Coordinates of C-alpha atoms in Angstrom, one line a residue:
M20 CA 88.8 102.7 106.5
D21 CA 90.9 105.6 107.7
A22 CA 92.0 108.2 105.2
F23 CA 91.2 105.3 102.7
F24 CA 92.7 107.0 99.3
A25 CA 95.6 108.6 101.2
Q26 CA 96.6 105.2 103.3
I27 CA 96.6 103.3 100.0
E28 CA 99.0 105.9 98.5
E29 CA 101.3 105.4 101.7
R30 CA 101.3 101.8 101.6
E31 CA 102.3 101.9 97.9
N32 CA 104.8 104.4 98.2
P33 CA 106.8 103.9 101.7
Q34 CA 108.5 106.7 100.9
F35 CA 105.7 109.6 101.7
K36 CA 105.5 107.8 105.1
G37 CA 105.6 110.7 108.0
K38 CA 104.5 113.2 105.3
P39 CA 101.2 114.9 104.9
I40 CA 99.6 113.2 101.8
I41 CA 96.5 114.9 99.8
V42 CA 94.9 112.8 97.1
G43 CA 92.9 115.1 94.6
A44 CA 93.2 117.8 92.0
D45 CA 96.4 119.3 90.8
P46 CA 97.6 121.9 92.6
K47 CA 99.3 123.9 90.3
K48 CA 101.5 125.5 92.7
G49 CA 98.5 127.1 94.1
K50 CA 97.0 127.9 91.2
G51 CA 95.1 124.6 90.7
R52 CA 90.9 124.8 90.4
G53 CA 90.0 121.0 91.6
V54 CA 89.2 119.8 95.5
V55 CA 90.7 117.6 97.8
S56 CA 89.2 113.9 97.4
T57 CA 90.9 112.7 101.0
C58 CA 93.9 113.7 102.9
N59 CA 96.0 111.3 105.6
Y60 CA 95.9 112.7 109.2
I61 CA 99.4 114.2 108.8
A62 CA 97.8 117.2 106.5
R63 CA 94.4 117.5 108.4
K64 CA 96.6 118.7 110.9
Y65 CA 97.2 121.9 109.1
G66 CA 93.0 122.1 108.7
I67 CA 93.1 120.3 105.2
H68 CA 89.9 118.4 104.6
S69 CA 87.8 116.3 101.6
A70 CA 86.5 119.0 99.7
L71 CA 89.0 121.8 100.3
P72 CA 90.0 124.0 97.3
I73 CA 92.8 122.7 96.3
S74 CA 94.7 125.9 96.1
K75 CA 93.7 126.5 99.7
A76 CA 95.4 123.1 100.9
Y77 CA 98.8 124.0 98.9
Q78 CA 98.6 127.4 100.8
L79 CA 97.8 125.5 103.8
S80 CA 100.6 122.9 103.1
P81 CA 103.1 123.7 100.4
T82 CA 105.8 121.0 101.0
A83 CA 102.8 118.3 101.2
V84 CA 102.7 115.4 98.8
F85 CA 99.4 116.2 96.5
L86 CA 98.7 112.5 94.1
P87 CA 95.7 112.0 91.5
V88 CA 93.0 110.0 92.3
N89 CA 93.4 106.6 91.1
M90 CA 89.7 105.4 91.3
K91 CA 90.2 101.7 89.7
F92 CA 93.2 100.9 92.2
Y93 CA 91.1 101.8 95.3
Q94 CA 88.1 100.3 93.8
K95 CA 90.1 97.0 93.8
V96 CA 91.7 97.5 96.7
S97 CA 87.9 98.2 98.5
E98 CA 86.5 95.2 97.0
K99 CA 89.5 92.6 98.8
I100 CA 88.7 94.3 101.6
M101 CA 84.7 93.8 101.6
N102 CA 85.3 90.3 100.8
I103 CA 87.1 90.1 104.1
I104 CA 84.4 92.0 106.3
K105 CA 81.9 90.0 104.7
K106 CA 83.2 86.4 106.3
Y107 CA 82.0 88.1 109.8
S108 CA 78.6 87.9 109.4
P109 CA 76.1 87.2 107.1
Q110 CA 74.1 90.0 107.0
W111 CA 76.6 93.3 106.2
E112 CA 75.8 96.0 104.1
I113 CA 78.7 98.1 102.3
V114 CA 77.7 102.0 102.2
S115 CA 81.1 103.0 100.0
L116 CA 84.6 102.1 99.0
D117 CA 85.6 102.7 102.6
E118 CA 82.7 102.0 104.9
A119 CA 80.2 99.1 105.7
Y120 CA 78.4 97.1 108.2
L121 CA 78.0 94.1 110.0
D122 CA 75.0 93.0 111.9
I123 CA 76.5 90.9 114.5
S124 CA 73.5 90.5 117.2
F125 CA 74.1 86.7 116.4
L126 CA 76.7 87.2 119.3
K127 CA 76.2 87.1 122.8
D128 CA 77.1 90.4 124.3
Y129 CA 79.2 93.1 123.8
K130 CA 82.6 91.4 124.4
E131 CA 82.1 89.2 122.0
A132 CA 81.4 92.4 119.4
E133 CA 84.7 93.8 120.5
N134 CA 86.9 90.2 120.2
L135 CA 85.3 90.0 116.5
A136 CA 86.1 93.6 116.0
R137 CA 89.7 93.1 117.4
K138 CA 89.9 90.2 115.2
L139 CA 88.5 92.1 111.8
K140 CA 90.9 94.8 112.0
K141 CA 94.3 92.6 112.5
E142 CA 93.4 90.5 109.7
I143 CA 92.6 93.5 107.8
L144 CA 96.2 94.7 108.6
E145 CA 97.7 91.9 108.4
K146 CA 96.6 91.0 104.8
K147 CA 95.7 94.2 103.2
K148 CA 98.6 96.4 105.5
L149 CA 95.9 99.1 105.9
T150 CA 94.3 100.3 109.4
C151 CA 90.5 100.7 110.2
T152 CA 87.9 101.8 112.8
I153 CA 85.3 100.0 114.2
G154 CA 82.2 101.3 116.1
I155 CA 80.1 99.0 117.9
G156 CA 76.3 99.9 118.9
P157 CA 72.9 98.5 119.5
N158 CA 71.7 100.1 115.9
K159 CA 73.8 101.7 112.5
L160 CA 73.5 105.1 113.9
I161 CA 75.0 104.7 117.2
A162 CA 78.0 102.0 115.4
K163 CA 78.6 104.8 113.0
M164 CA 78.9 107.5 115.7
A165 CA 81.2 105.3 117.3
T166 CA 83.5 105.0 114.4
N167 CA 83.7 108.7 114.0
Q168 CA 84.5 109.2 117.5
A169 CA 87.3 106.6 117.6
K170 CA 89.4 107.4 114.3
P171 CA 91.9 106.7 113.1
N172 CA 92.6 103.0 113.9
G173 CA 90.4 102.8 116.9
L174 CA 87.6 100.6 118.7
L175 CA 84.5 102.5 120.2
A176 CA 81.6 99.8 122.0
I177 CA 78.4 102.0 123.0
K178 CA 76.2 99.7 125.0
P179 CA 72.1 100.4 124.9
N180 CA 72.6 102.0 128.5
Q181 CA 75.6 104.6 127.4
V182 CA 73.9 105.8 124.5
K183 CA 72.4 108.8 126.0
S184 CA 75.7 109.7 128.1
F185 CA 77.2 109.1 124.6
L186 CA 75.1 111.4 122.5
E187 CA 74.4 114.1 124.9
P188 CA 77.7 115.9 125.0
L189 CA 78.5 116.1 121.5
D190 CA 78.2 119.0 119.0
I191 CA 74.9 119.0 117.1
E192 CA 77.3 118.7 113.9
K193 CA 78.1 114.8 114.6
L194 CA 75.0 113.7 114.6
P195 CA 74.6 112.3 110.8
G196 CA 71.9 114.1 108.7
I197 CA 73.3 117.8 110.5
G198 CA 75.3 119.6 107.6
P199 CA 76.4 122.8 107.9
K200 CA 72.8 125.1 106.6
T201 CA 71.0 122.7 109.7
A202 CA 73.7 123.6 112.1
E203 CA 73.4 127.2 111.8
R204 CA 69.8 127.2 112.0
L205 CA 70.4 125.4 115.1
R206 CA 72.8 127.9 116.4
E207 CA 70.8 130.9 115.9
I208 CA 68.4 129.7 118.3
G209 CA 71.2 128.5 120.7
V210 CA 70.9 125.1 119.9
N211 CA 74.8 124.0 119.9
K212 CA 74.9 120.5 121.7
I213 CA 72.9 117.5 121.3
K214 CA 71.7 117.5 124.9
E215 CA 70.3 121.1 123.7
L216 CA 68.6 119.8 120.8
K217 CA 66.9 116.9 122.2
K218 CA 65.0 119.8 124.1
L219 CA 63.2 120.3 121.4
S220 CA 59.7 118.6 120.7
K221 CA 59.3 116.8 117.4
A222 CA 56.7 119.3 116.3
K223 CA 59.2 122.4 116.6
L224 CA 61.6 120.1 114.8
R225 CA 59.3 119.5 112.2
N226 CA 57.8 122.9 112.0
I227 CA 61.5 124.3 111.0
F228 CA 62.9 121.3 108.9
G229 CA 59.7 119.1 107.7
V230 CA 60.1 115.9 107.2
V231 CA 63.7 115.6 108.4
G232 CA 62.9 117.4 111.8
E233 CA 61.5 114.0 112.4
R234 CA 64.3 112.2 111.5
I235 CA 66.4 114.4 113.7
Y236 CA 64.1 113.9 116.7
E237 CA 64.5 110.2 116.6
R238 CA 68.6 110.8 115.9
V239 CA 68.9 112.7 119.2
R240 CA 67.7 109.8 121.5
G241 CA 69.9 107.1 119.3
I242 CA 66.9 105.5 117.5
D243 CA 67.6 104.1 114.5
E244 CA 65.2 101.0 112.8
T245 CA 67.1 100.9 109.5
P246 CA 68.3 96.8 109.1
V247 CA 71.5 96.1 107.7
T248 CA 70.7 94.9 104.4
S249 CA 72.9 92.4 102.7
E250 CA 72.9 94.3 99.1
E251 CA 75.7 95.7 97.3
I252 CA 75.7 99.5 97.5
I253 CA 73.7 101.5 94.3
K254 CA 76.3 102.4 92.4
S255 CA 76.2 105.5 90.4
I256 CA 78.9 106.3 87.3
G257 CA 79.7 110.3 87.4
K258 CA 82.4 112.3 86.0
E259 CA 83.0 116.5 86.9
H260 CA 85.0 119.2 85.3
T261 CA 86.7 122.3 86.6
F262 CA 87.4 125.1 84.3
E263 CA 90.7 126.8 84.0
K264 CA 88.9 130.3 84.8
D265 CA 85.1 130.7 85.8
T266 CA 82.8 131.0 82.9
K267 CA 79.5 131.5 81.9
D268 CA 80.1 131.0 77.9
S269 CA 77.6 128.5 76.8
E270 CA 80.1 127.0 73.7
T271 CA 82.4 126.4 76.2
I272 CA 80.3 124.9 79.1
F273 CA 78.2 122.6 76.5
K274 CA 81.6 121.5 74.7
T275 CA 82.9 120.0 78.2
F276 CA 79.9 118.8 79.0
D277 CA 79.7 116.8 75.3
K278 CA 83.0 115.3 76.2
I279 CA 81.6 114.5 80.2
I280 CA 78.6 112.7 78.4
K281 CA 80.5 110.2 75.9
D282 CA 82.4 109.3 79.1
V283 CA 79.3 108.2 81.6
H284 CA 77.8 106.6 78.3
R285 CA 80.9 104.7 77.6
E286 CA 81.2 103.6 80.9
L287 CA 77.9 102.4 81.0
I288 CA 78.5 100.6 78.0
D289 CA 81.9 99.0 79.0
N290 CA 79.9 97.4 82.3
N291 CA 76.7 96.6 80.3
F292 CA 74.9 99.2 83.0
N293 CA 71.1 100.8 82.3
F294 CA 70.6 104.1 84.0
Q295 CA 67.0 105.9 85.2
T296 CA 68.1 108.7 87.1
I297 CA 70.1 111.3 85.8
T298 CA 71.8 114.4 88.1
I299 CA 73.6 117.4 86.8
I300 CA 76.1 119.0 89.1
C301 CA 76.9 122.7 89.0
R302 CA 79.4 124.6 91.1
F303 CA 79.4 128.6 90.8
Q304 CA 82.4 130.7 91.0
D305 CA 81.5 131.3 95.2
F306 CA 81.9 127.4 95.8
E307 CA 78.0 127.0 96.0
T308 CA 76.8 123.5 94.2
H309 CA 73.8 122.7 93.0
T310 CA 72.1 119.8 91.3
K311 CA 68.8 119.3 89.2
S312 CA 67.8 115.5 88.9
K313 CA 65.7 113.7 86.3
T314 CA 63.9 110.1 86.8
L315 CA 62.7 108.5 84.1
K316 CA 60.0 106.2 83.2
T317 CA 62.3 103.6 82.2
R318 CA 65.4 102.2 82.7
T319 CA 67.5 102.4 79.3
N320 CA 71.5 102.8 78.2
D321 CA 70.2 105.0 74.8
F322 CA 73.2 107.7 74.2
K323 CA 70.7 110.2 72.7
I324 CA 68.2 110.3 75.5
L325 CA 70.9 111.1 77.8
K326 CA 72.6 113.5 76.0
S327 CA 69.2 115.2 75.3
E328 CA 67.8 114.7 79.1
A329 CA 71.2 115.9 80.4
K330 CA 71.4 119.0 78.3
K331 CA 68.1 120.4 79.2
L332 CA 69.0 120.3 83.2
L333 CA 72.3 121.5 82.5
L334 CA 70.6 124.5 80.2
R335 CA 68.0 125.0 83.2
F336 CA 70.8 126.1 85.3
L337 CA 72.7 128.4 82.6
I338 CA 68.8 130.6 82.3
E339 CA 68.2 130.5 86.1
N340 CA 71.6 131.5 87.3
R341 CA 73.5 134.5 86.6
K342 CA 76.7 133.6 88.3
L343 CA 80.2 132.4 86.5
I344 CA 80.3 128.4 86.4
R345 CA 83.3 126.7 88.1
L346 CA 82.3 123.2 87.6
V347 CA 80.1 121.4 85.8
G348 CA 79.2 117.0 86.4
L349 CA 77.0 114.6 85.5
R350 CA 76.0 111.6 87.7
V351 CA 73.6 108.5 86.5
K352 CA 72.3 106.0 88.7
V353 CA 72.9 102.8 87.5
V354 CA 70.0 100.1 87.6

């Protein structure tokens, strides 16, 4: 889906059409402390993007439309779209609220695949008044990369004999799995394009990045053998809080964290979910973000266990790092 949250808001509020729309925290006239969740393509022309500090987004476009995240509504829209998508193949995989894979290998050729894609795009647009982009490829990796290249509202098919010419000219950051830090290390050794990255041996990549290096070696060659699995996404429940002022005051931090724990637990109980893995998110004053996780031996929905284990993880952050804290969060993986 294209700029999913922002596009839904534009659909629901036609008066915002043609304006930059930013979904996320309250900017508070440039003094807000949260981040951008997503924005439409008009806003992106101003340099605004997901995870950008909301205060910076306000500086870049103070006249933009700033809206809060309405997650429950977005989830309902997503469910309806996914139900449309599932009709087009018995093998589907939902990745997130706005992304899914379909295995369409039952079709004869890429021409039929493109026809199916156009039909799917048309049905979503007619029924939900939302646009999407579809990428087609010999595997999930190439299909995803084709989608990224064709946005917004595009359609791009990459046949097996086109994979090499498609991949090689791209910047290394276009390859899934290569984030800013990995890209920085590669640029330090003169690697900027996928074509240049392809010249590094598997041993060299493994030496630099460990097991991840082996995956990079395969991906630059367009290799991806992971199947499309018809299972719902592994759900998680999480809450975060951005402090009005960066703080190191343990009383303030734990008081806020107690409320987060209660909110997460309430959502677990309301949905009759259990959890087994607990993850704590901590963002410091310099925007550096770290996580700590613990996986329990058995699944549970016990409040006391959640509270005890989550607080232990948070306490480690406070002990190990002297920086002021900007944000704390808790996420549990639902089982």
